[in-house]
PDB file of C-alpha atoms in Angstrom:
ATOM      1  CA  UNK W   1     -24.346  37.202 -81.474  1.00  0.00           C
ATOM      2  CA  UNK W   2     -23.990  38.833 -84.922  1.00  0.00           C
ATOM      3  CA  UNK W   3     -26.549  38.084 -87.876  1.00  0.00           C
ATOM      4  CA  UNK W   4     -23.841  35.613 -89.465  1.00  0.00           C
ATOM      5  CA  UNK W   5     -22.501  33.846 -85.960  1.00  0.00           C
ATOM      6  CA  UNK W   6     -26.551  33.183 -85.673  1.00  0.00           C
ATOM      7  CA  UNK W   7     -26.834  31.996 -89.357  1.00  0.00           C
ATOM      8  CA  UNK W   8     -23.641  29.754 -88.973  1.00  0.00           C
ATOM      9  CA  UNK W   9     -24.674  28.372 -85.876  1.00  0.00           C
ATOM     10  CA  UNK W  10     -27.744  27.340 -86.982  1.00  0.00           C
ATOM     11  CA  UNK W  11     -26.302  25.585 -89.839  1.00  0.00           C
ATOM     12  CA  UNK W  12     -24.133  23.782 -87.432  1.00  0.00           C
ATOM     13  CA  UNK W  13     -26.879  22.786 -85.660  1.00  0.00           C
ATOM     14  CA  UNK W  14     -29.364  21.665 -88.244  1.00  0.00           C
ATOM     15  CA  UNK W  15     -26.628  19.174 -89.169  1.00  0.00           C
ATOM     16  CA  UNK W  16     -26.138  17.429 -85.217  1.00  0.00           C
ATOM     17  CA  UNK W  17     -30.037  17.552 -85.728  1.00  0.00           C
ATOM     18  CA  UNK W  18     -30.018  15.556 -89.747  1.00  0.00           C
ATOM     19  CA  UNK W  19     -27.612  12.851 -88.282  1.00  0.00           C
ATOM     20  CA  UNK W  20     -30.637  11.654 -85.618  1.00  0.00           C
ATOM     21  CA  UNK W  21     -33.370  10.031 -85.752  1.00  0.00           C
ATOM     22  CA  UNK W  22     -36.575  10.781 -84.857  1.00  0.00           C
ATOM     23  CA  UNK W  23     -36.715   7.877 -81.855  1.00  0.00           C
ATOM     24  CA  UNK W  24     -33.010   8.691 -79.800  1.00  0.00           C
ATOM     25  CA  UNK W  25     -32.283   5.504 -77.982  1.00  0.00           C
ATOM     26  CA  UNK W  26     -30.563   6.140 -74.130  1.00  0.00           C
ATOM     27  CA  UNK W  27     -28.832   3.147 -73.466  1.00  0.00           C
ATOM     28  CA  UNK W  28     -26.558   4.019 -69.839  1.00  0.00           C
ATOM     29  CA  UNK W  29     -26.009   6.437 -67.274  1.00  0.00           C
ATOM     30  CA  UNK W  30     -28.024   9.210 -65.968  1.00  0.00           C
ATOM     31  CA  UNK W  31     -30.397  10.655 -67.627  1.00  0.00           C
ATOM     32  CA  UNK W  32     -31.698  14.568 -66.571  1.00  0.00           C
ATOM     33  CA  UNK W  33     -34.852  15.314 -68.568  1.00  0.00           C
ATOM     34  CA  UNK W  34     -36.438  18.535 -68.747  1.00  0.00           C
ATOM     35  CA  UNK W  35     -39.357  20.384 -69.265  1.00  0.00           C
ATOM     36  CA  UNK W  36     -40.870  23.341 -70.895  1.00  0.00           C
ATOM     37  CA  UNK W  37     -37.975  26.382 -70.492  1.00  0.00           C
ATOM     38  CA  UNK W  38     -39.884  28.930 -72.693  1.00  0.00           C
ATOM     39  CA  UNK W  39     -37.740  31.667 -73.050  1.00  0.00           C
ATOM     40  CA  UNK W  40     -36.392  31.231 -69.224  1.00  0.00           C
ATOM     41  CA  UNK W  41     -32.490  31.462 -69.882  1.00  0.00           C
ATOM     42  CA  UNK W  42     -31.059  31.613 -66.691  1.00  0.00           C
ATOM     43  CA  UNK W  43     -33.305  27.935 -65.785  1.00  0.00           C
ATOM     44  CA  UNK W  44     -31.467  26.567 -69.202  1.00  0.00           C
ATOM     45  CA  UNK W  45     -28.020  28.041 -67.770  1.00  0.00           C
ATOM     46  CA  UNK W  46     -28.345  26.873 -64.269  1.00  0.00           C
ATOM     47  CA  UNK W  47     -29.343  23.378 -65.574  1.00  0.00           C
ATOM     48  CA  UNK W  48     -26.366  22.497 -68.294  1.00  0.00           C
ATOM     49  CA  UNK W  49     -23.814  24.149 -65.481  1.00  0.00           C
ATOM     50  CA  UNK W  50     -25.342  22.052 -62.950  1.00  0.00           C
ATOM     51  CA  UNK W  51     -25.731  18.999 -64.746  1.00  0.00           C
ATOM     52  CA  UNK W  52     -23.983  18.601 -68.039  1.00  0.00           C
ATOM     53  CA  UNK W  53     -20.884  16.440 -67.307  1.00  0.00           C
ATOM     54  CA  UNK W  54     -19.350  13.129 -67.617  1.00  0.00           C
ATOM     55  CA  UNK W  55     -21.530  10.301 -67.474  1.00  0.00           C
ATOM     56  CA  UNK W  56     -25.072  12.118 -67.621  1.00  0.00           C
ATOM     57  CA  UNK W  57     -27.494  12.973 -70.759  1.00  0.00           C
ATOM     58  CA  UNK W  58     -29.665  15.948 -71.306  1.00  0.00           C
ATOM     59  CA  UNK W  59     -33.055  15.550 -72.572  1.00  0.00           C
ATOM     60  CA  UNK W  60     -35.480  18.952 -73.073  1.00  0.00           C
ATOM     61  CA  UNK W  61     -38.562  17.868 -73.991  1.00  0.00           C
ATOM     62  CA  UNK W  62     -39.148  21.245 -76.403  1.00  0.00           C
ATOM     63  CA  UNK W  63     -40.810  24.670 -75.952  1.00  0.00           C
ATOM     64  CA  UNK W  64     -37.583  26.781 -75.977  1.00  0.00           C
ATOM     65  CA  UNK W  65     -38.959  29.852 -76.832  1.00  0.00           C
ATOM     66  CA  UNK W  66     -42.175  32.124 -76.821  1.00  0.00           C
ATOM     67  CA  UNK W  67     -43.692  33.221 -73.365  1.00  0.00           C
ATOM     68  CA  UNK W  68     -40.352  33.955 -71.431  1.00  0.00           C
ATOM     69  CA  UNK W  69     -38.368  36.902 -71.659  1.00  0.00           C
ATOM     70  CA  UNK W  70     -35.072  35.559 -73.219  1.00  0.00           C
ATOM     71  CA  UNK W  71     -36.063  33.463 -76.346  1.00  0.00           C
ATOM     72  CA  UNK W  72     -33.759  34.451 -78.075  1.00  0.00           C
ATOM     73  CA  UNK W  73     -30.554  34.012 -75.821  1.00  0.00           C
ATOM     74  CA  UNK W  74     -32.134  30.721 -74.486  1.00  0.00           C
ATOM     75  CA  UNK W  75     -32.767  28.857 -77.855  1.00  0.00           C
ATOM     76  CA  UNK W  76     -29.143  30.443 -79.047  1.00  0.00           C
ATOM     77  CA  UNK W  77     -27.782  28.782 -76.071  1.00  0.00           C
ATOM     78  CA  UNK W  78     -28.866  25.195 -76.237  1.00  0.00           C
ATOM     79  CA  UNK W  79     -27.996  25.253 -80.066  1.00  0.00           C
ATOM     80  CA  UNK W  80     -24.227  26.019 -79.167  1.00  0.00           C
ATOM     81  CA  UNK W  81     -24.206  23.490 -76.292  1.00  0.00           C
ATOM     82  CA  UNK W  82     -25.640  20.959 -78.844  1.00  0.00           C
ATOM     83  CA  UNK W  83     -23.155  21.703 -81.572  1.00  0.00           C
ATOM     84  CA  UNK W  84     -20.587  21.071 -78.861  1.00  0.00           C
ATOM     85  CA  UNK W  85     -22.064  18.173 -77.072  1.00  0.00           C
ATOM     86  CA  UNK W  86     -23.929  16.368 -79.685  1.00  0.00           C
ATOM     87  CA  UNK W  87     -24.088  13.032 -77.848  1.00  0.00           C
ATOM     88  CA  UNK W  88     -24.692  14.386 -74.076  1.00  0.00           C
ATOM     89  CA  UNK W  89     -27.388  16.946 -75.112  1.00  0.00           C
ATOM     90  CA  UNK W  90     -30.765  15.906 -76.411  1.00  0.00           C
ATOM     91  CA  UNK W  91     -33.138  18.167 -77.815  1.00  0.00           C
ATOM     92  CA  UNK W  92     -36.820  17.282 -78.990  1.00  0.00           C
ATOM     93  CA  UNK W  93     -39.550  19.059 -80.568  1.00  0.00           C
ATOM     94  CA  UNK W  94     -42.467  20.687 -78.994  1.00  0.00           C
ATOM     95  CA  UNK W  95     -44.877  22.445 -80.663  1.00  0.00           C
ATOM     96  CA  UNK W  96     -43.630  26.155 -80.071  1.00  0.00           C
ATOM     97  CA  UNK W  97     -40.687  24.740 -82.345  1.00  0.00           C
ATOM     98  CA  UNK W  98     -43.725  24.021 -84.900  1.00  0.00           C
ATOM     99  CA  UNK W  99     -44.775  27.565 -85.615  1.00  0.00           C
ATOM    100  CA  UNK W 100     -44.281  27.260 -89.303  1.00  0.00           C
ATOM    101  CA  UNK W 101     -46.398  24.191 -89.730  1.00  0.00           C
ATOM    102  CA  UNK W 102     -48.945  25.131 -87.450  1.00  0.00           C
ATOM    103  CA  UNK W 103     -49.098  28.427 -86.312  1.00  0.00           C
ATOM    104  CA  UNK W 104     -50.582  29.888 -82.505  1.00  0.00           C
ATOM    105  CA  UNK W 105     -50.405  33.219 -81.166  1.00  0.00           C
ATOM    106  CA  UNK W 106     -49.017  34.896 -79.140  1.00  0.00           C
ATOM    107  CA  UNK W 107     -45.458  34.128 -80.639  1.00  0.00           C
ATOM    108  CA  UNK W 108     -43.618  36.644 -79.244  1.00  0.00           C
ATOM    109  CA  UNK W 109     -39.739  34.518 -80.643  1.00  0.00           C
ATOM    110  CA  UNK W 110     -41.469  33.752 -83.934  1.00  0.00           C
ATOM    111  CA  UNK W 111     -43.032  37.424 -85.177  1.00  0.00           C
ATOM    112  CA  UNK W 112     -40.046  38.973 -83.341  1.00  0.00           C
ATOM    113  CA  UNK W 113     -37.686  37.459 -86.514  1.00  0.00           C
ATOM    114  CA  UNK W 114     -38.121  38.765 -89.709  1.00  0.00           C
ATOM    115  CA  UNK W 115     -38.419  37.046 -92.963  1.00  0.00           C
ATOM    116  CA  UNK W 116     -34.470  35.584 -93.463  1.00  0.00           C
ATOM    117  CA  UNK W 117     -33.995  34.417 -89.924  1.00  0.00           C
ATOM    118  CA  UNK W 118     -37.731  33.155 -89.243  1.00  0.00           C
ATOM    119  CA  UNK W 119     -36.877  30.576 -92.254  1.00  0.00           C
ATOM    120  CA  UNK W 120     -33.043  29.672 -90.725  1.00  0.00           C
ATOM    121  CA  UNK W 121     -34.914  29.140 -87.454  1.00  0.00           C
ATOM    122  CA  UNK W 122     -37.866  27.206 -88.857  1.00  0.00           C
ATOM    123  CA  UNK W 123     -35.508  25.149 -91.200  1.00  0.00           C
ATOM    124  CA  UNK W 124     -33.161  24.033 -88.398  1.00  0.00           C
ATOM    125  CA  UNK W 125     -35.704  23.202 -85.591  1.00  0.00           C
ATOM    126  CA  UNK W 126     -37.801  21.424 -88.201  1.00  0.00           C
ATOM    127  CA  UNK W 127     -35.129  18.883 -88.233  1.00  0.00           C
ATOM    128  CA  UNK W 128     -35.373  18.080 -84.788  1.00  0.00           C
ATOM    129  CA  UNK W 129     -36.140  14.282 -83.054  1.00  0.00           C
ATOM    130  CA  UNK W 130     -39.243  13.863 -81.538  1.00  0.00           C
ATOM    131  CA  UNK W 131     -38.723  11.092 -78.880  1.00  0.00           C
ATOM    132  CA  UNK W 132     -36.569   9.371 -76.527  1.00  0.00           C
ATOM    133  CA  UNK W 133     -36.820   5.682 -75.234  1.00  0.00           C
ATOM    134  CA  UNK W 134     -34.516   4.216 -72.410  1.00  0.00           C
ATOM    135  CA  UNK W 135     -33.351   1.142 -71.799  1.00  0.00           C
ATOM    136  CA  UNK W 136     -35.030   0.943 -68.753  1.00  0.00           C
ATOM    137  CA  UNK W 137     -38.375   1.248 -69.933  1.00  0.00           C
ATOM    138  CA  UNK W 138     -39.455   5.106 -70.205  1.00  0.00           C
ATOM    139  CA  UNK W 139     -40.800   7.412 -73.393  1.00  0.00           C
ATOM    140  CA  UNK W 140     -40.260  10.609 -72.871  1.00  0.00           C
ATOM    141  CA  UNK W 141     -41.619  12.954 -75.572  1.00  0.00           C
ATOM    142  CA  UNK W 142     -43.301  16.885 -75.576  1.00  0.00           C
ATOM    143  CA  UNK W 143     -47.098  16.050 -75.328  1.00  0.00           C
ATOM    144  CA  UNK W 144     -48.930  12.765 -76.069  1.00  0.00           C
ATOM    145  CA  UNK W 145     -48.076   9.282 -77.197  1.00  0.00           C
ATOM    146  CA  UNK W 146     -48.646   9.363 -80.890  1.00  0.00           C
ATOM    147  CA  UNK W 147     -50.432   6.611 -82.516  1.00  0.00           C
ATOM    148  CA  UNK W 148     -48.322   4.296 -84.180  1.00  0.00           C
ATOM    149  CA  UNK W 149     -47.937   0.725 -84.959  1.00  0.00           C
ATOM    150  CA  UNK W 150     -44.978   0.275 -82.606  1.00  0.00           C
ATOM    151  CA  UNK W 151     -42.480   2.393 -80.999  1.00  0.00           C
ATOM    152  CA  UNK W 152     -39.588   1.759 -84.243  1.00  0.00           C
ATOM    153  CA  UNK W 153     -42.461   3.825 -86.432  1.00  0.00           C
ATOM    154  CA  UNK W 154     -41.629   6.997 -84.401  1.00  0.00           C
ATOM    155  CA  UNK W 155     -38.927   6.988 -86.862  1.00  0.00           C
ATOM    156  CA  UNK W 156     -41.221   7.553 -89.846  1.00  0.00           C
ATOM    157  CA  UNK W 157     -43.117  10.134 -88.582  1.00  0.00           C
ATOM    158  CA  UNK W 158     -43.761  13.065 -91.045  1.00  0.00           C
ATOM    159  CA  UNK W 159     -43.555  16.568 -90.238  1.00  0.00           C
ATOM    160  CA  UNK W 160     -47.264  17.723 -90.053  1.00  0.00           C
ATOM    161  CA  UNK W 161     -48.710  14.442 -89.683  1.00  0.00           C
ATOM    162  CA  UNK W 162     -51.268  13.660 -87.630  1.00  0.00           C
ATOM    163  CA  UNK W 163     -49.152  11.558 -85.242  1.00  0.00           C
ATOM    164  CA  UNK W 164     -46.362  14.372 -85.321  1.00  0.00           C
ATOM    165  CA  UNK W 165     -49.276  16.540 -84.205  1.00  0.00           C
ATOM    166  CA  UNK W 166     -50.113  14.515 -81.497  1.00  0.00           C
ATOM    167  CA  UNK W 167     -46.746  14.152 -80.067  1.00  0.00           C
ATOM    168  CA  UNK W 168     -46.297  17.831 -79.828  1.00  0.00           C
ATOM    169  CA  UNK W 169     -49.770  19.343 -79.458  1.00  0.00           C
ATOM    170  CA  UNK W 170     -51.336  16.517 -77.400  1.00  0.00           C
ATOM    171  CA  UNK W 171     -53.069  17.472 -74.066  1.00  0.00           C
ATOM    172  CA  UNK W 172     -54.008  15.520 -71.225  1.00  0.00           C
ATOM    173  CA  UNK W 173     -58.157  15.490 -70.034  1.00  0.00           C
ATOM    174  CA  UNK W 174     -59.335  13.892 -67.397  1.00  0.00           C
ATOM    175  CA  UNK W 175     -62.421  11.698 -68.918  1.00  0.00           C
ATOM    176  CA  UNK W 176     -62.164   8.105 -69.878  1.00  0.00           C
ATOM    177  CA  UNK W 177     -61.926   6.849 -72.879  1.00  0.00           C
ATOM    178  CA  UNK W 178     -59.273   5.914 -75.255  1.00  0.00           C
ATOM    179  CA  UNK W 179     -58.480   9.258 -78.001  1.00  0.00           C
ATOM    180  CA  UNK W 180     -60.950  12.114 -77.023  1.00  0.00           C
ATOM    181  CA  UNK W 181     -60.667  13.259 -80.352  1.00  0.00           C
ATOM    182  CA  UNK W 182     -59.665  17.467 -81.259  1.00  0.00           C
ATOM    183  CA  UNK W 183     -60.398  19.818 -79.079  1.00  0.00           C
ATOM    184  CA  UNK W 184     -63.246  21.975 -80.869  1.00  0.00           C
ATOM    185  CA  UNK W 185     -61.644  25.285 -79.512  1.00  0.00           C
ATOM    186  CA  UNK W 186     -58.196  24.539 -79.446  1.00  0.00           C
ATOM    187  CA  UNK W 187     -57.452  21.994 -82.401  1.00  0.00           C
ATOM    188  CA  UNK W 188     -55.527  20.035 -79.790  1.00  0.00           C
ATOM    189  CA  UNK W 189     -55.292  15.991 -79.835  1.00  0.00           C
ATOM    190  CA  UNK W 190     -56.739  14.782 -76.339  1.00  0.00           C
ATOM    191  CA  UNK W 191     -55.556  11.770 -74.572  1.00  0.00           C
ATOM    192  CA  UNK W 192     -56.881  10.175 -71.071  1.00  0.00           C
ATOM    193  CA  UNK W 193     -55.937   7.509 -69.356  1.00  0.00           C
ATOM    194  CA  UNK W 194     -57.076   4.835 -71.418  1.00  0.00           C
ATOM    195  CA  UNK W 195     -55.426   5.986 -74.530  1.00  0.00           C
ATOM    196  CA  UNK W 196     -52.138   5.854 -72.312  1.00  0.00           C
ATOM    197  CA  UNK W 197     -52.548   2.723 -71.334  1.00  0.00           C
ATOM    198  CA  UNK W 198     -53.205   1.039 -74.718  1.00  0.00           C
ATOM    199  CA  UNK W 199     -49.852   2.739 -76.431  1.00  0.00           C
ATOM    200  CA  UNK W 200     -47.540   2.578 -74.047  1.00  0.00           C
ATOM    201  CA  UNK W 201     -47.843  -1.210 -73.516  1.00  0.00           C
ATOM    202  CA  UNK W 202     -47.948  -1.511 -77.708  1.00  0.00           C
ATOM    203  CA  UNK W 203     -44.144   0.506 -77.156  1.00  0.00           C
ATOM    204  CA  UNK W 204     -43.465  -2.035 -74.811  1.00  0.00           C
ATOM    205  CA  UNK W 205     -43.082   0.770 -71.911  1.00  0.00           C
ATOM    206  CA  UNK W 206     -43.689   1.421 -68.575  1.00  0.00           C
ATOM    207  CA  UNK W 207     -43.735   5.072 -67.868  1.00  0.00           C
ATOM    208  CA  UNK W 208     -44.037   8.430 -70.375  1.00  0.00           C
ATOM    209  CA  UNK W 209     -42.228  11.654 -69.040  1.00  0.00           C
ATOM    210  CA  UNK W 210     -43.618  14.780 -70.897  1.00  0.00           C
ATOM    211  CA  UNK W 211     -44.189  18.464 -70.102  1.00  0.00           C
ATOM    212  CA  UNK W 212     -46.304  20.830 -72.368  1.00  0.00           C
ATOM    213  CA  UNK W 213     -49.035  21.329 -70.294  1.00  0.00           C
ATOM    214  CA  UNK W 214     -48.655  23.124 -67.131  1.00  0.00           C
ATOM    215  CA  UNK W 215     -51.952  22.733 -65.626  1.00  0.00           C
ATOM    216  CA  UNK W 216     -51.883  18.825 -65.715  1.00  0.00           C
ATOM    217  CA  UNK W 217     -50.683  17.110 -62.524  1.00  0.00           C
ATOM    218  CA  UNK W 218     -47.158  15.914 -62.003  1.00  0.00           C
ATOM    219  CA  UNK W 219     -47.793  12.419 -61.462  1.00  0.00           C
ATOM    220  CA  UNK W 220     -50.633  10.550 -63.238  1.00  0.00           C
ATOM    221  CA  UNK W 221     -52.094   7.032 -64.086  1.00  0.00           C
ATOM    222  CA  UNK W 222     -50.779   5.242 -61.101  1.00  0.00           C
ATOM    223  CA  UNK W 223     -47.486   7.057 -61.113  1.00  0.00           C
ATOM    224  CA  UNK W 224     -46.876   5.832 -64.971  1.00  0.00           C
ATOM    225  CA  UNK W 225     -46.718   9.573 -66.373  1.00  0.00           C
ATOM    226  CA  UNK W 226     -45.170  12.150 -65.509  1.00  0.00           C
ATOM    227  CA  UNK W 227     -45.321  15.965 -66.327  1.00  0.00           C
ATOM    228  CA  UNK W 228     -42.687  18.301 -66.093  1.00  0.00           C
ATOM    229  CA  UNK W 229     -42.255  22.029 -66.038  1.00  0.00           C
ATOM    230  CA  UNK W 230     -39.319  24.465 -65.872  1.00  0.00           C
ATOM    231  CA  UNK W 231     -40.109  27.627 -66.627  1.00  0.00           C
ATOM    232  CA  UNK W 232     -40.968  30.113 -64.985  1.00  0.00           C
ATOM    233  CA  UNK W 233     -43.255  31.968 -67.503  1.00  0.00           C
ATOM    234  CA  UNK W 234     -46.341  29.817 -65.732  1.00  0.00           C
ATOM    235  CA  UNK W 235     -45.872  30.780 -62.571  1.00  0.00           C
ATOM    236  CA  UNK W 236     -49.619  31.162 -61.962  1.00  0.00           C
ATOM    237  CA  UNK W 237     -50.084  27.141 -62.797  1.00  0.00           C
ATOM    238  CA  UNK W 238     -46.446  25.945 -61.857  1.00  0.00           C
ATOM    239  CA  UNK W 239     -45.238  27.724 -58.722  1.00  0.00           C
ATOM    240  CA  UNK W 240     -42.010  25.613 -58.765  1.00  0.00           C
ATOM    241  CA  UNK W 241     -39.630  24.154 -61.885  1.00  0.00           C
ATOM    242  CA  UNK W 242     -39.177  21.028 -62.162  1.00  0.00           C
ATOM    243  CA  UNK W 243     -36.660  18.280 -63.749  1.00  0.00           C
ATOM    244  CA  UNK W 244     -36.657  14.801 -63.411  1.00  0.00           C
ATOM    245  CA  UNK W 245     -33.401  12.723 -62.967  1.00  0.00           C
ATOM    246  CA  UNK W 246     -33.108   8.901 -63.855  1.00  0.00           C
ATOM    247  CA  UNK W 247     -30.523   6.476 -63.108  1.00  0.00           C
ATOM    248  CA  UNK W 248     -30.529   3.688 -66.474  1.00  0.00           C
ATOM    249  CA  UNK W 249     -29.260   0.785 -63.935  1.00  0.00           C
ATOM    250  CA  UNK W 250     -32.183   1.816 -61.233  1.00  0.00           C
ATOM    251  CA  UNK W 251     -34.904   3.387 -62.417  1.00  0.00           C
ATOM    252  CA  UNK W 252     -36.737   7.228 -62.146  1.00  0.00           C
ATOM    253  CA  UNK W 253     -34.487   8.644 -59.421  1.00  0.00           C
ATOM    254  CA  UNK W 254     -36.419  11.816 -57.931  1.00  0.00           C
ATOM    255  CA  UNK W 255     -38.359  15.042 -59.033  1.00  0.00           C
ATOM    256  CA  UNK W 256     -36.370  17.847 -58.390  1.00  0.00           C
TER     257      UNK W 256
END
């Protein structure tokens, strides 16, 4: 893509991303969700050609770029299939999409860009939703279950905010407790099991899909949460890539 078909389609983009909300409500159907793709194109390909048709709904949970080798050409990609399919495709916000409000390193997509297109990029992703609820009882979000008063407030979460932080840069430890507080080293929100518990039944749900975190197990608390990977860029924690498919009438379908 030229400088201007990149500029234009990100202006496109920004404005399937300004008519949603922050909390996109899945009502019917099938529902593919999908993890982490980090710069792994030809995972992003294979899924929308595999999956993206009549009577299903994509959801990637965020992390589009960085790590992989194709940032560029993956996050390009899933911006024209949204501008296309604006009510089949769902993208949310992880915290790679972040960079400009809190920055990490390496960021291989992010100092790659210069000046001009860093702020088009920033700008547009900024804009993006940061949940999804079903109507058969699942949240599915990048990290953690932020801290709200119910699941409606998701809608009023601020860029930067401490809850928007904890939806995209939450991390799963294995202690009790209810919030583990910041990681000292990382500046990561922790959640266990007991933090879980308490916010999902305030949302009034019965299992959280994320991904974000490679090195967590698939299946946690009882079967209630579930983390999801697809790139390949973590080979060394995820050997395999993983989506997960749910049927609205039924219920969480399968892992595959």
């Amino acid at each position: 893509m030229t400088r201007e078909e990149i500029k234009e389609l990100l202006n496109e983009a920004e404005k399937r991303f300004a008519a949603e909300t922050n909390l996109i409500q899945l009502e019917s159907g099938r529902v593919i969700f999908v993890g982490d793709t980090h710069g792994d194109f030809e995972a992003t390909e294979k899924i929308i050609h595999k999956h993206l048709k009549p009577g299903n709904k994509l959801v990637f949970l965020g992390d589009y770029v960085d790590r992989g080798s194709a940032s560029l050409e993956n996050i390009n990609f899933l911006l024209q299939q949204k501008v296309e399919h604006p009510d089949s495709l769902f993208l949310l916000m992880g915290n790679h999409e972040g960079y400009t409000v809190v920055s990490f390193h390496p960021a291989d997509f992010w100092g790659g860009l210069d000046v001009e297109l860093r702020q088009r990029y920033s700008e547009a992703l900024s804009k993006l939703p940061l949940a999804v609820s079903t109507s058969n009882g699942i949240i599915a979000l990048h990290g953690a279950l932020p801290d709200v008063p119910s699941l409606g407030d998701i809608n009023k979460i601020k860029l930067g905010s401490a809850e928007w932080h904890q939806i995209t840069w939450g991390d799963w430890q294995g202690r009790e407790g209810k919030f583990l507080g910041i990681d000292p080293y990382t500046g990561r929100p922790q959640f266990g099991r007991g933090w879980f518990e308490e916010i999902i039944s305030r949302f009034g749900k019965n299992i959280l899909i994320r991904s974000h975190q490679p090195s967590a197990p698939r299946v946690m608390f009882g079967g209630r949460c579930l983390t999801i990977f697809t790139s390949s860029a973590y080979r060394h924690y995820v050997p395999e890539r993983t989506i997960a498919l749910v049927d609205l009438e039924r219920g969480l379908k399968g892992v595959d």
